[in-house]
Amino acid sequence: MYDRSTRWPDAPGAYPDPAVVQADPRFAELVLPFATVERIAGGCRWTEGPVWIGDQRCLVWSDIPNNRMMKWDEQSGHVSVWRAPSNNANGGTRDVTGRLITCEHLTRRVTRTEYDGSITVLADGFEGRRLNSPNDVTRAPDDSLWFTDPTYGILGDYEGRRAASETPPAVYRIDPGTGALERVVVGPVQPNGLCFSPDGGTFYLVDTGVRPGLILAYPYRDGALGEGRTFAVMEGGSSDGIACDAVGNVWAAAQGDDGYRGVHVFAPDGTDIGRVLLPEQCSNVEFGGPLRNRLFMTASQSVYSLYVNVTGA
Ligand code: MG
């Protein structure tokens, strides 16, 4: 078969991109026929924690094993080190005033980067015991910060330091007023990615400690979580980081075989409506760009992006 990649090794991506795969007609409204997946950064070992910094028009992410955080400048395309060492930083978000919030494996804590660059510790233990290795963090409708604490960062010396777990994997809430730490979910084997629906009524949580991986959904009302249920089963692999778009679809990083890995998109009713396939295992997703209509995907050694026809929640 004629292979255009051999004839034109630097050939631009095709429109429409065959890596953007529809499984349900609803997906067609979310993607653009004249957009293609772009690889915007490489040279990392395990990328995670993409955060769009709107006022600087840049994306910041973690390169966990290399103990650094990276930055991609939207206008120049330049990639540089944002912070090193990063204490094997993993997931991140911004608080209601725009300060960067970071999960750190090595130091087993969640921190806030102040405007002057100094670091404030928001959480490093619960009831006198050290956290495991905070993995991912999101902002709740009441501006509290919710983070997951599985054991991945203490299982070995590659993405943190090997250590005994002192407390069960859980989801925690940091109060926006008092800073008090509250444990809000226990039960999932390895709670990982998390996000809230755009209407604030549903809390989504990924469990990567079971196979196939699960995406759970909890009703959230008046600051309280209801009973969780299975929202989606990642048959054939697992998810990791997730994000909602403005109309309530869940964009889930997917890890599995070729043709599976990338991003899977679930409608609010849980239907798998389409995929963005990537050549590497995907760890997390973030909507960014000035109009928040550009999907950024951290995937193994690289970062990818795709303009879409919907904005982030
Ligand atoms: Mg994660």
CSV table of C-alpha atoms and ligand atoms in Angstrom, one decimal:
chain,number,residue,atom,x,y,z
A,1,MET,CA,0.0,0.0,0.0
A,2,TYR,CA,1.2,3.5,-0.8
A,3,ASP,CA,2.5,5.1,2.4
A,4,ARG,CA,2.5,8.8,2.3
A,5,SER,CA,4.5,9.1,5.5
A,6,THR,CA,7.5,7.7,3.6
A,7,ARG,CA,7.1,9.9,0.6
A,8,TRP,CA,6.5,13.0,2.8
A,9,PRO,CA,7.8,12.4,6.3
A,10,ASP,CA,6.9,15.9,7.4
A,11,ALA,CA,3.5,15.8,5.8
A,12,PRO,CA,0.8,17.8,7.7
A,13,GLY,CA,-2.1,15.9,9.2
A,14,ALA,CA,-5.1,15.1,7.1
A,15,TYR,CA,-8.5,16.8,7.3
A,16,PRO,CA,-10.7,15.3,8.6
A,17,ASP,CA,-8.2,13.6,10.9
A,18,PRO,CA,-8.7,9.7,10.9
A,19,ALA,CA,-7.6,9.8,14.6
A,20,VAL,CA,-10.8,11.5,15.5
A,21,VAL,CA,-13.3,8.6,15.5
A,22,GLN,CA,-17.1,9.0,15.8
A,23,ALA,CA,-19.1,6.3,17.6
A,24,ASP,CA,-22.4,8.3,18.0
A,25,PRO,CA,-23.9,11.2,15.9
A,26,ARG,CA,-23.6,13.5,19.0
A,27,PHE,CA,-19.8,13.5,18.6
A,28,ALA,CA,-20.0,15.2,15.3
A,29,GLU,CA,-21.2,18.5,16.9
A,30,LEU,CA,-18.1,18.4,19.2
A,31,VAL,CA,-15.3,18.2,16.7
A,32,LEU,CA,-14.1,20.1,13.6
A,33,PRO,CA,-13.7,18.5,10.2
A,34,PHE,CA,-10.8,20.8,9.4
A,35,ALA,CA,-8.7,20.3,12.5
A,36,THR,CA,-6.0,17.7,13.2
A,37,VAL,CA,-4.2,16.4,16.2
A,38,GLU,CA,-0.9,18.2,16.7
A,39,ARG,CA,2.1,17.1,18.7
A,40,ILE,CA,3.2,20.3,20.5
A,41,ALA,CA,5.9,18.9,22.8
A,42,GLY,CA,8.1,15.8,23.3
A,43,GLY,CA,11.2,14.7,25.1
A,44,CYS,CA,9.5,13.9,28.4
A,45,ARG,CA,9.1,10.6,30.3
A,46,TRP,CA,5.6,10.7,31.7
A,47,THR,CA,3.6,13.9,31.1
A,48,GLU,CA,0.6,14.7,33.4
A,49,GLY,CA,-1.2,17.6,35.0
A,50,PRO,CA,-1.9,20.0,32.1
A,51,VAL,CA,-3.0,23.4,33.3
A,52,TRP,CA,-3.9,26.3,30.9
A,53,ILE,CA,-2.6,29.6,32.2
A,54,GLY,CA,-4.8,32.1,30.3
A,55,ASP,CA,-3.1,35.3,31.3
A,56,GLN,CA,0.2,34.0,30.1
A,57,ARG,CA,-1.2,32.1,27.1
A,58,CYS,CA,0.7,29.0,28.0
A,59,LEU,CA,0.2,25.4,29.1
A,60,VAL,CA,2.0,24.1,32.1
A,61,TRP,CA,2.3,20.4,32.7
A,62,SER,CA,4.3,17.9,34.8
A,63,ASP,CA,7.0,15.5,33.6
A,64,ILE,CA,6.9,13.3,36.7
A,65,PRO,CA,9.9,11.0,36.4
A,66,ASN,CA,12.1,13.9,35.3
A,67,ASN,CA,11.1,15.9,38.4
A,68,ARG,CA,10.2,19.0,36.5
A,69,MET,CA,7.2,21.0,35.3
A,70,MET,CA,7.2,22.2,31.7
A,71,LYS,CA,5.7,25.1,29.8
A,72,TRP,CA,4.5,25.5,26.2
A,73,ASP,CA,4.1,29.1,25.0
A,74,GLU,CA,1.0,29.3,22.7
A,75,GLN,CA,2.3,32.2,20.6
A,76,SER,CA,5.9,31.0,20.0
A,77,GLY,CA,5.4,27.3,20.4
A,78,HIS,CA,8.5,27.4,22.6
A,79,VAL,CA,8.8,24.7,25.2
A,80,SER,CA,10.8,25.3,28.4
A,81,VAL,CA,11.2,24.2,32.0
A,82,TRP,CA,8.6,25.9,34.3
A,83,ARG,CA,9.9,24.6,37.6
A,84,ALA,CA,12.6,22.2,38.6
A,85,PRO,CA,12.8,20.3,40.9
A,86,SER,CA,9.0,19.8,41.0
A,87,ASN,CA,9.0,17.2,43.8
A,88,ASN,CA,7.7,14.8,41.2
A,89,ALA,CA,4.6,17.0,40.7
A,90,ASN,CA,1.6,15.3,39.1
A,91,GLY,CA,-1.9,16.9,38.6
A,92,GLY,CA,-2.7,20.6,38.9
A,93,THR,CA,-5.4,23.2,38.6
A,94,ARG,CA,-5.9,26.9,39.4
A,95,ASP,CA,-7.8,28.2,42.4
A,96,VAL,CA,-10.5,30.8,42.1
A,97,THR,CA,-8.0,33.6,42.1
A,98,GLY,CA,-5.8,32.0,39.5
A,99,ARG,CA,-3.0,30.6,41.7
A,100,LEU,CA,-1.5,27.3,40.6
A,101,ILE,CA,-2.4,24.3,42.7
A,102,THR,CA,-0.1,21.3,42.4
A,103,CYS,CA,-0.1,17.7,43.6
A,104,GLU,CA,3.4,16.5,44.6
A,105,HIS,CA,4.4,12.8,44.9
A,106,LEU,CA,7.9,13.2,46.5
A,107,THR,CA,6.7,15.4,49.3
A,108,ARG,CA,3.3,13.8,49.5
A,109,ARG,CA,1.5,17.1,49.6
A,110,VAL,CA,-0.7,19.6,47.7
A,111,THR,CA,0.7,23.1,47.3
A,112,ARG,CA,-0.3,26.5,46.1
A,113,THR,CA,2.1,28.7,44.1
A,114,GLU,CA,1.7,32.3,45.2
A,115,TYR,CA,1.9,35.3,42.9
A,116,ASP,CA,5.5,35.9,44.0
A,117,GLY,CA,6.5,32.3,43.3
A,118,SER,CA,6.6,31.1,46.9
A,119,ILE,CA,5.0,27.8,47.8
A,120,THR,CA,2.3,27.3,50.4
A,121,VAL,CA,1.5,23.8,51.6
A,122,LEU,CA,-2.3,23.2,51.6
A,123,ALA,CA,-2.3,19.6,52.7
A,124,ASP,CA,0.3,17.0,53.6
A,125,GLY,CA,-1.5,14.8,56.1
A,126,PHE,CA,-4.8,13.8,57.6
A,127,GLU,CA,-5.5,12.9,61.3
A,128,GLY,CA,-1.8,12.8,62.0
A,129,ARG,CA,-0.8,10.5,59.1
A,130,ARG,CA,1.0,11.4,55.9
A,131,LEU,CA,-0.9,11.4,52.7
A,132,ASN,CA,0.1,8.7,50.1
A,133,SER,CA,0.9,10.7,46.9
A,134,PRO,CA,-1.7,13.3,45.8
A,135,ASN,CA,-2.4,12.6,42.2
A,136,ASP,CA,-4.9,15.1,40.7
A,137,VAL,CA,-6.9,18.1,41.8
A,138,THR,CA,-9.9,20.1,40.7
A,139,ARG,CA,-11.9,23.1,41.9
A,140,ALA,CA,-15.5,22.4,43.1
A,141,PRO,CA,-18.5,24.6,42.5
A,142,ASP,CA,-18.0,26.2,46.0
A,143,ASP,CA,-14.3,27.0,45.1
A,144,SER,CA,-13.0,24.3,47.5
A,145,LEU,CA,-10.2,22.2,46.1
A,146,TRP,CA,-10.7,18.4,45.8
A,147,PHE,CA,-7.8,16.1,45.3
A,148,THR,CA,-7.2,12.3,45.0
A,149,ASP,CA,-4.6,10.4,47.0
A,150,PRO,CA,-3.8,7.0,45.6
A,151,THR,CA,-0.5,5.2,46.3
A,152,TYR,CA,1.2,5.4,42.9
A,153,GLY,CA,3.9,7.8,44.0
A,154,ILE,CA,5.0,5.6,46.9
A,155,LEU,CA,5.0,2.3,45.1
A,156,GLY,CA,8.5,2.8,43.7
A,157,ASP,CA,11.4,5.2,43.2
A,158,TYR,CA,10.5,6.3,39.7
A,159,GLU,CA,7.7,8.8,40.2
A,160,GLY,CA,8.4,9.5,43.9
A,161,ARG,CA,9.9,7.5,46.7
A,162,ARG,CA,9.0,4.0,47.9
A,163,ALA,CA,7.2,4.2,51.2
A,164,ALA,CA,4.5,2.5,53.2
A,165,SER,CA,1.0,3.8,53.0
A,166,GLU,CA,-0.2,5.3,56.2
A,167,THR,CA,-3.8,6.1,55.2
A,168,PRO,CA,-6.3,4.5,52.7
A,169,PRO,CA,-6.6,6.0,49.2
A,170,ALA,CA,-9.2,8.7,49.3
A,171,VAL,CA,-10.6,11.9,47.9
A,172,TYR,CA,-10.1,15.0,50.1
A,173,ARG,CA,-11.6,18.5,50.1
A,174,ILE,CA,-9.7,21.6,51.1
A,175,ASP,CA,-12.1,24.3,52.5
A,176,PRO,CA,-11.7,27.6,50.6
A,177,GLY,CA,-12.2,29.6,53.7
A,178,THR,CA,-10.6,27.8,56.6
A,179,GLY,CA,-8.2,25.5,54.7
A,180,ALA,CA,-9.5,22.6,56.7
A,181,LEU,CA,-9.0,19.2,55.2
A,182,GLU,CA,-12.0,16.8,55.0
A,183,ARG,CA,-12.0,13.2,53.6
A,184,VAL,CA,-15.0,13.0,51.3
A,185,VAL,CA,-14.7,9.7,49.5
A,186,VAL,CA,-13.2,6.3,50.5
A,187,GLY,CA,-13.8,3.0,48.8
A,188,PRO,CA,-12.4,3.3,45.2
A,189,VAL,CA,-9.2,1.2,45.0
A,190,GLN,CA,-7.1,4.0,43.4
A,191,PRO,CA,-9.0,7.3,43.1
A,192,ASN,CA,-7.3,9.2,40.3
A,193,GLY,CA,-8.8,11.8,37.8
A,194,LEU,CA,-11.7,13.9,39.0
A,195,CYS,CA,-13.9,16.7,37.8
A,196,PHE,CA,-17.3,18.3,38.3
A,197,SER,CA,-20.1,18.6,35.7
A,198,PRO,CA,-20.7,22.1,34.4
A,199,ASP,CA,-24.0,22.4,36.3
A,200,GLY,CA,-22.2,21.4,39.5
A,201,GLY,CA,-24.6,18.6,40.2
A,202,THR,CA,-22.3,15.6,39.5
A,203,PHE,CA,-18.8,14.7,40.7
A,204,TYR,CA,-16.9,12.4,38.4
A,205,LEU,CA,-14.1,10.2,39.8
A,206,VAL,CA,-11.8,7.7,38.0
A,207,ASP,CA,-10.8,4.5,39.7
A,208,THR,CA,-7.6,3.2,38.1
A,209,GLY,CA,-7.1,0.4,40.7
A,210,VAL,CA,-9.5,-2.0,39.0
A,211,ARG,CA,-9.6,-3.6,35.5
A,212,PRO,CA,-11.3,-2.5,33.5
A,213,GLY,CA,-11.0,1.0,34.9
A,214,LEU,CA,-14.1,2.8,36.0
A,215,ILE,CA,-15.5,6.3,35.9
A,216,LEU,CA,-17.8,6.8,38.9
A,217,ALA,CA,-20.5,9.5,39.2
A,218,TYR,CA,-21.7,11.0,42.5
A,219,PRO,CA,-24.6,13.4,42.9
A,220,TYR,CA,-23.4,16.6,44.5
A,221,ARG,CA,-25.9,18.9,46.1
A,222,ASP,CA,-25.6,21.6,48.8
A,223,GLY,CA,-22.0,20.7,49.4
A,224,ALA,CA,-22.7,17.0,50.0
A,225,LEU,CA,-22.0,13.9,47.9
A,226,GLY,CA,-24.7,11.3,47.4
A,227,GLU,CA,-24.2,7.6,46.6
A,228,GLY,CA,-21.7,6.9,43.8
A,229,ARG,CA,-22.6,4.8,40.7
A,230,THR,CA,-20.7,3.5,37.8
A,231,PHE,CA,-20.8,6.1,35.0
A,232,ALA,CA,-18.6,4.4,32.4
A,233,VAL,CA,-16.6,1.1,32.2
A,234,MET,CA,-13.2,1.5,30.4
A,235,GLU,CA,-13.5,-1.9,28.8
A,236,GLY,CA,-10.1,-2.7,27.3
A,237,GLY,CA,-8.1,-0.5,29.6
A,238,SER,CA,-8.3,2.4,32.0
A,239,SER,CA,-8.8,6.1,32.2
A,240,ASP,CA,-6.7,8.6,34.3
A,241,GLY,CA,-7.4,12.3,34.1
A,242,ILE,CA,-10.8,13.6,33.0
A,243,ALA,CA,-12.5,17.0,32.1
A,244,CYS,CA,-16.0,18.0,31.3
A,245,ASP,CA,-16.9,20.3,28.4
A,246,ALA,CA,-19.4,23.1,28.8
A,247,VAL,CA,-22.4,20.9,27.7
A,248,GLY,CA,-21.6,18.1,30.1
A,249,ASN,CA,-19.7,15.5,28.1
A,250,VAL,CA,-16.8,13.8,29.9
A,251,TRP,CA,-13.5,13.7,28.1
A,252,ALA,CA,-11.5,10.9,29.6
A,253,ALA,CA,-7.8,10.1,29.0
A,254,ALA,CA,-7.6,6.4,27.9
A,255,GLN,CA,-4.8,3.9,28.3
A,256,GLY,CA,-4.9,0.6,26.4
A,257,ASP,CA,-4.0,-0.9,23.1
A,258,ASP,CA,-3.4,0.9,19.8
A,259,GLY,CA,-6.8,2.1,18.6
A,260,TYR,CA,-7.9,2.5,22.2
A,261,ARG,CA,-5.4,4.9,23.8
A,262,GLY,CA,-6.1,8.6,23.5
A,263,VAL,CA,-9.2,10.3,24.7
A,264,HIS,CA,-12.7,8.8,25.0
A,265,VAL,CA,-15.7,11.0,25.1
A,266,PHE,CA,-18.8,10.1,27.1
A,267,ALA,CA,-22.2,11.9,26.8
A,268,PRO,CA,-23.8,12.9,30.1
A,269,ASP,CA,-25.9,9.6,29.9
A,270,GLY,CA,-22.6,7.6,29.9
A,271,THR,CA,-22.7,6.7,26.2
A,272,ASP,CA,-19.2,6.3,24.6
A,273,ILE,CA,-19.7,8.8,21.6
A,274,GLY,CA,-16.3,9.1,20.2
A,275,ARG,CA,-12.5,9.0,20.5
A,276,VAL,CA,-9.4,11.0,19.8
A,277,LEU,CA,-6.7,8.3,19.2
A,278,LEU,CA,-3.1,9.0,20.1
A,279,PRO,CA,0.1,7.0,19.4
A,280,GLU,CA,0.9,7.2,23.1
A,281,GLN,CA,-0.9,6.3,26.4
A,282,CYS,CA,-2.8,9.4,27.5
A,283,SER,CA,-2.7,10.5,31.1
A,284,ASN,CA,-4.8,13.7,31.3
A,285,VAL,CA,-6.8,16.4,29.4
A,286,GLU,CA,-7.3,20.1,29.7
A,287,PHE,CA,-9.4,22.6,27.7
A,288,GLY,CA,-7.3,25.7,27.0
A,289,GLY,CA,-6.5,28.4,24.5
A,290,PRO,CA,-8.0,32.0,24.7
A,291,LEU,CA,-11.5,30.6,23.8
A,292,ARG,CA,-11.0,27.3,25.8
A,293,ASN,CA,-11.8,25.4,22.7
A,294,ARG,CA,-8.4,23.7,22.4
A,295,LEU,CA,-8.0,20.2,23.9
A,296,PHE,CA,-4.6,19.6,25.4
A,297,MET,CA,-3.6,16.0,26.0
A,298,THR,CA,-0.6,14.9,28.1
A,299,ALA,CA,0.4,11.5,26.7
A,300,SER,CA,3.5,9.6,27.9
A,301,GLN,CA,6.5,11.4,26.4
A,302,SER,CA,4.5,14.0,24.5
A,303,VAL,CA,1.8,16.7,24.7
A,304,TYR,CA,-0.8,16.8,21.9
A,305,SER,CA,-3.6,19.3,21.1
A,306,LEU,CA,-6.7,19.4,19.0
A,307,TYR,CA,-9.1,22.3,18.3
A,308,VAL,CA,-12.6,21.2,19.0
A,309,ASN,CA,-16.1,22.7,18.5
A,310,VAL,CA,-16.9,22.9,22.2
A,311,THR,CA,-15.4,24.7,25.2
A,312,GLY,CA,-14.2,23.4,28.5
A,313,ALA,CA,-16.6,23.5,31.5
B,1,MG,MG,-3.7,10.9,37.3
